[in-house]
CSV table of C-alpha atoms in Angstrom, one decimal:
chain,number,residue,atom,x,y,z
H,516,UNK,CA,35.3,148.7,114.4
H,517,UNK,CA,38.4,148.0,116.5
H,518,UNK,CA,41.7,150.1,116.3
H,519,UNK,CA,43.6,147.2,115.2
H,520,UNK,CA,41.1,146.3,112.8
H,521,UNK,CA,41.3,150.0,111.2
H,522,UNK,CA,45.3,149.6,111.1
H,523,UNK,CA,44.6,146.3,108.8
H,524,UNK,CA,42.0,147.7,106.6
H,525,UNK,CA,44.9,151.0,106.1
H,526,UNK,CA,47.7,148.9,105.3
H,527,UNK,CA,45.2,147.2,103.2
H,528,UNK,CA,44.8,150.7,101.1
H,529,UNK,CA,48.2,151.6,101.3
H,530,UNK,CA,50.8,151.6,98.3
H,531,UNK,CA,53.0,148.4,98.3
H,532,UNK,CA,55.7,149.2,96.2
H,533,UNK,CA,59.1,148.2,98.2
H,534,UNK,CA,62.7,148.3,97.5
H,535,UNK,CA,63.5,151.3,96.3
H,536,UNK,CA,64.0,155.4,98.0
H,537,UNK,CA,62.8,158.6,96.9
H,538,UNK,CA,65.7,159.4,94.6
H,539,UNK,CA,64.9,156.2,92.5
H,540,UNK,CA,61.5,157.3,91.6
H,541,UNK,CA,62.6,160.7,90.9
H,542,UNK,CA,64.9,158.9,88.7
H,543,UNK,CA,62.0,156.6,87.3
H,544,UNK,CA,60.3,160.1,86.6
H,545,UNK,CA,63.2,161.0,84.5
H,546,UNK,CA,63.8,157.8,82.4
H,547,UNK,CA,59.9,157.5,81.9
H,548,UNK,CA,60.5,161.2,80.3
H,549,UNK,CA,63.2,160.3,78.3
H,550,UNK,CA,62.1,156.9,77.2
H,551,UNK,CA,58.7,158.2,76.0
H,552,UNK,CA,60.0,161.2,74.4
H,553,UNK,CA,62.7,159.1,72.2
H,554,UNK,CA,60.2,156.6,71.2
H,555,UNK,CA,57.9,159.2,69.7
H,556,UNK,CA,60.7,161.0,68.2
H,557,UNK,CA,62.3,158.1,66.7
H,558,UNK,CA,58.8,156.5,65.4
H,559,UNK,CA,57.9,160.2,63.8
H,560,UNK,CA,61.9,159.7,62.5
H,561,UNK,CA,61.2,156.8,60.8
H,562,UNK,CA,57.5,156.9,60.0
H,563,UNK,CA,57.3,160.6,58.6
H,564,UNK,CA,55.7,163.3,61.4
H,565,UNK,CA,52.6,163.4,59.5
H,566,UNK,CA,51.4,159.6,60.2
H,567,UNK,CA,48.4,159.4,62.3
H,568,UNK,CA,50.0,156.9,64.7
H,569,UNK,CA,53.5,157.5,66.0
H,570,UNK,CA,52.6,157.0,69.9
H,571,UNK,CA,50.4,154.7,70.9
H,572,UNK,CA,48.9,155.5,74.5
H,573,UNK,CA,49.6,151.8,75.9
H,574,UNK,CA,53.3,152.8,75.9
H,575,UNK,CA,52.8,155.2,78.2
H,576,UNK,CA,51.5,152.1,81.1
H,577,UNK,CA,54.6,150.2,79.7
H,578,UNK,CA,56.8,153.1,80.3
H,579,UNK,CA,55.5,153.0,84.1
H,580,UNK,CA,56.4,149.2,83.8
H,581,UNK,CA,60.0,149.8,82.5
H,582,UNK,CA,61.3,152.6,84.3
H,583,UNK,CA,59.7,152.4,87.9
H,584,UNK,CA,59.6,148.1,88.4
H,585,UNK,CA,62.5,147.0,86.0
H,586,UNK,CA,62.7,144.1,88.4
H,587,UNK,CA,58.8,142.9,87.3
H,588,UNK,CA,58.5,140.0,85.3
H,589,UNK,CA,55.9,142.1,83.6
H,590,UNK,CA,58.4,144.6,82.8
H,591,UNK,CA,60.8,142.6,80.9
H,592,UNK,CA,61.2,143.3,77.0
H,593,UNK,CA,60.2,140.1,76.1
H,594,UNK,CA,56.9,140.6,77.8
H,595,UNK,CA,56.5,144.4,76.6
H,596,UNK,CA,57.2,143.8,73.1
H,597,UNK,CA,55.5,140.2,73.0
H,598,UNK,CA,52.9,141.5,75.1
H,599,UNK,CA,52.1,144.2,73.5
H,600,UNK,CA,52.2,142.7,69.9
H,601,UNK,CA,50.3,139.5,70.5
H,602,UNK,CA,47.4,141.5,71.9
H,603,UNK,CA,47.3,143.9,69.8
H,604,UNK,CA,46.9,140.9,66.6
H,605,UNK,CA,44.2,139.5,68.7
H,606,UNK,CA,42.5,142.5,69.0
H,607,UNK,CA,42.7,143.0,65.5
H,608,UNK,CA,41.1,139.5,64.7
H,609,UNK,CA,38.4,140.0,66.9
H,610,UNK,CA,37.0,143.4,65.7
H,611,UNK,CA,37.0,141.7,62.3
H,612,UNK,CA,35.0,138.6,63.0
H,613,UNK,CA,32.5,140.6,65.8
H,614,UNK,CA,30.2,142.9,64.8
H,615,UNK,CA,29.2,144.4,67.8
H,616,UNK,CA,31.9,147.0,69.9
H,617,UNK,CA,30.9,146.0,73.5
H,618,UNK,CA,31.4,142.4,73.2
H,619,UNK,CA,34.4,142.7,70.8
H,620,UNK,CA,36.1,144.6,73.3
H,621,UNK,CA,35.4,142.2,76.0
H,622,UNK,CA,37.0,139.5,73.8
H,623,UNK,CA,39.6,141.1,72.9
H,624,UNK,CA,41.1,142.0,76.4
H,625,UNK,CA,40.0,138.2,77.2
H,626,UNK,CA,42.0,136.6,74.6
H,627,UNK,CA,45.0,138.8,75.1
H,628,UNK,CA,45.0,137.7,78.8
H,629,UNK,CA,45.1,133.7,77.0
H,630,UNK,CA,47.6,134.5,74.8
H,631,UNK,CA,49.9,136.2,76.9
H,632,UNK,CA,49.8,133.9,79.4
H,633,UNK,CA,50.3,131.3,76.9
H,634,UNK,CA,53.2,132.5,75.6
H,635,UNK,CA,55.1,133.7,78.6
H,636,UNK,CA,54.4,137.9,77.4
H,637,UNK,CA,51.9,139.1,80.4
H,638,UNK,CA,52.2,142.6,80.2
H,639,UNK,CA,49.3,144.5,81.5
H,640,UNK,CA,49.3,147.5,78.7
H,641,UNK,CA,49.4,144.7,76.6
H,642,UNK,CA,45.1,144.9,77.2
H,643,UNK,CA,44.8,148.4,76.4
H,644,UNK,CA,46.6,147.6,72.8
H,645,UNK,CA,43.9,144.9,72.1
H,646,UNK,CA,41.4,147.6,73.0
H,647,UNK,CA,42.8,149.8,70.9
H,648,UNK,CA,42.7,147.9,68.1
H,649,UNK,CA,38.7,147.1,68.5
H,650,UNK,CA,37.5,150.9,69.0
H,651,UNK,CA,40.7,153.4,67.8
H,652,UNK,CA,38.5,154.4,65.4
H,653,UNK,CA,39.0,154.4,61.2
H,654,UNK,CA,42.4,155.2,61.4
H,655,UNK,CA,43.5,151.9,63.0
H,656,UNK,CA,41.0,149.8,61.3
H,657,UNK,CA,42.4,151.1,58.2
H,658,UNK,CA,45.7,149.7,59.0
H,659,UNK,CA,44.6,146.0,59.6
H,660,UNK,CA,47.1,143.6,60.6
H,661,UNK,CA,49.5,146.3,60.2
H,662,UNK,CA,48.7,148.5,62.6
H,663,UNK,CA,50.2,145.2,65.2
H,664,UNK,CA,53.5,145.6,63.7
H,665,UNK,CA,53.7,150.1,62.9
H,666,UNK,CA,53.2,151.5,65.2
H,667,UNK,CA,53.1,149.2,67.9
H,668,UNK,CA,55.5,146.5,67.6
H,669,UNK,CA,58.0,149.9,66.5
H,670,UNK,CA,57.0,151.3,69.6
H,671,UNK,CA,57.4,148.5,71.7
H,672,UNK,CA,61.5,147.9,70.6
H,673,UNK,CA,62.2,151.5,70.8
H,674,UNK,CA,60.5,151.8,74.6
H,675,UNK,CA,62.8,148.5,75.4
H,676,UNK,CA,65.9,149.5,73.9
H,677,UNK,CA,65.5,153.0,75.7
H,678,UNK,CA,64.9,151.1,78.8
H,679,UNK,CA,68.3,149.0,78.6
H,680,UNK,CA,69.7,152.2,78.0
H,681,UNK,CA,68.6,153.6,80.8
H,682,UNK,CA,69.2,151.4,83.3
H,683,UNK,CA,72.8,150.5,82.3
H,684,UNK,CA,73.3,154.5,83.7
H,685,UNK,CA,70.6,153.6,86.7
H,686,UNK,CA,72.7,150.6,87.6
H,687,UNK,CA,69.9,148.5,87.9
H,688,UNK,CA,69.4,145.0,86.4
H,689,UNK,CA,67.2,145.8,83.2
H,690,UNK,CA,67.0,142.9,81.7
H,691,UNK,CA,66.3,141.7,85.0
H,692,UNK,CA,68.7,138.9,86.7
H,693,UNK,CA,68.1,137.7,89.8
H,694,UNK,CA,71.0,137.2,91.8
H,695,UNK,CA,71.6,134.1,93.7
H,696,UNK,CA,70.7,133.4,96.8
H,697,UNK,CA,72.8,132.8,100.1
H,698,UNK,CA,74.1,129.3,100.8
H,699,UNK,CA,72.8,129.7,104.3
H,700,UNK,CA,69.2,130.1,103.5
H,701,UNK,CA,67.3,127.3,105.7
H,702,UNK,CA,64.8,125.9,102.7
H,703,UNK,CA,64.4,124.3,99.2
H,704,UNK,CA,63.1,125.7,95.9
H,705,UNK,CA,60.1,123.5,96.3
H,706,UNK,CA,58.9,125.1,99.8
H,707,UNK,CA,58.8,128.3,97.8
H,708,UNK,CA,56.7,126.3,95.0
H,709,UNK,CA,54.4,125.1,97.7
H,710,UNK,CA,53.9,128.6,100.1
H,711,UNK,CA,53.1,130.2,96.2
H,712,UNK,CA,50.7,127.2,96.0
H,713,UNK,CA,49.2,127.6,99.8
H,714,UNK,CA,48.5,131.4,99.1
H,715,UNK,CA,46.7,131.0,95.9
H,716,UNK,CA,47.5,134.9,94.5
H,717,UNK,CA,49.7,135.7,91.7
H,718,UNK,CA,52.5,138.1,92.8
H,719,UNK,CA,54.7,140.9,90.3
H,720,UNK,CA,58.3,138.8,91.4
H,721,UNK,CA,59.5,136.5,89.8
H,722,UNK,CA,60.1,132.9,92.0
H,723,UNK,CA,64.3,133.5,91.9
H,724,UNK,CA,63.6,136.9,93.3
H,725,UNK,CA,61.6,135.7,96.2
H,726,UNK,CA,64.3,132.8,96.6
H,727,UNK,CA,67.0,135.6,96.9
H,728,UNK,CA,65.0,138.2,99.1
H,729,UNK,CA,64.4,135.0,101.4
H,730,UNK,CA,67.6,133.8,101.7
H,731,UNK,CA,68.5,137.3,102.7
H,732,UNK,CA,66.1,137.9,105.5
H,733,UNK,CA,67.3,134.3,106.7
H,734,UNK,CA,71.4,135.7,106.7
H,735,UNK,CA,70.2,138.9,108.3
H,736,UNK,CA,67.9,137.3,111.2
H,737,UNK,CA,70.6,134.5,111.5
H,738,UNK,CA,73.8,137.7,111.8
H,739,UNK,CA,71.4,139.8,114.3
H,740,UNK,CA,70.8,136.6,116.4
H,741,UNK,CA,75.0,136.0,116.5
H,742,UNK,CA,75.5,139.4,118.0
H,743,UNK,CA,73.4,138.3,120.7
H,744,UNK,CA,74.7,136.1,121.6
């Protein structure tokens, strides 16, 4: 294998997380801390310390969600309390009407993926509450529908709110706004539509967010070429 081919196939390996420094995730680090330790507190608050289930693990891949990428779509509250929710109910349905764990858990994650998407809530923990509500064991299928709304839709509210919190301190856009583009930048909407379209992946930004980051390489490349000139 070629050196340049061995550069590709690193970068291909390498973490692609852009946009923010060191001291950002060190501050991620601490709101991720505090968000997770106030949700528990408050849910054992309000639900009595000996309930079985005050935390629910998903919240801890939401918390990763809400404090380190606040700009994700996936991150929003809509999609972690939706998210998290919806799966959760169709987890629930499906370990009632299969029988057999395997294939109930396969379904479940399945139809959470549908109704998600459906209903504009992708949130990846959001698969890992419809798990959870197939195997968790007796204590969860004990709580039935329930279990959808305490502890996790109470979970799910608190984690949000303690993320809004957060990030009005953090100064960062939580819920996220995309700010506008520049007037200079040399395309339309629709070529964005249609590059998304060429590539064929899904990306974690939203389509405003890639207009804006655009538009912003286009003012930079267009101000560097000026001052050559």
């Amino acid at each position: 294998m070629r050196a340049s081919q061995l550069r590709i196939f690193g970068r291909s390996w390498s973490p692609l997380l852009a946009g923010a420094d060191l001291p950002d995730r060190l501050f991620a680090c601490v709101g991720a801390t505090c968000g997770i330790a106030l949700t528990g507190w408050l849910s054992g608050w309000l639900l009595g310390w000996p309930s079985a289930l005050l935390l629910i693990a998903p919240m801890g891949a939401s918390a990763v969600l809400v404090f380190a990428v606040p700009a994700s779509p996936l991150a929003q509250p809509w999609p972690v309390i939706g998210g998290n929710v919806l799966s959760a109910l169709v987890g629930i349905g499906i370990a009632r009407v299969v029988p057999m764990p395997g294939l109930a858990a396969g379904l479940a994650v399945g139809g959470a993926i549908l109704v998600m998407s459906l209903t504009r809530s992708l949130h990846p923990p959001g698969g890992a509450s419809a798990l959870l509500a197939v195997i968790g064991g007796p204590a969860i299928s004990a709580a039935g529908f329930g279990f959808a709304f305490v502890p996790v839709a109470l979970n799910a509210m608190l984690l949000a709110l303690a993320g809004v919190a957060f990030h009005r301190l953090s100064r960062h856009s939580y819920p996220h706004h995309a700010l506008a583009a520049p007037p200079t930048a040399p395309f339309l909407t629709a070529d964005i539509d249609l590059a998304l379209a060429d590539l064929g992946d899904g990306f974690d930004v939203s389509r405003a967010d890639l207009e804006a980051l655009i538009g912003r390489v286009a003012f930079h490349a267009a101000a560097r070429t000026r001052q050559r000139r």
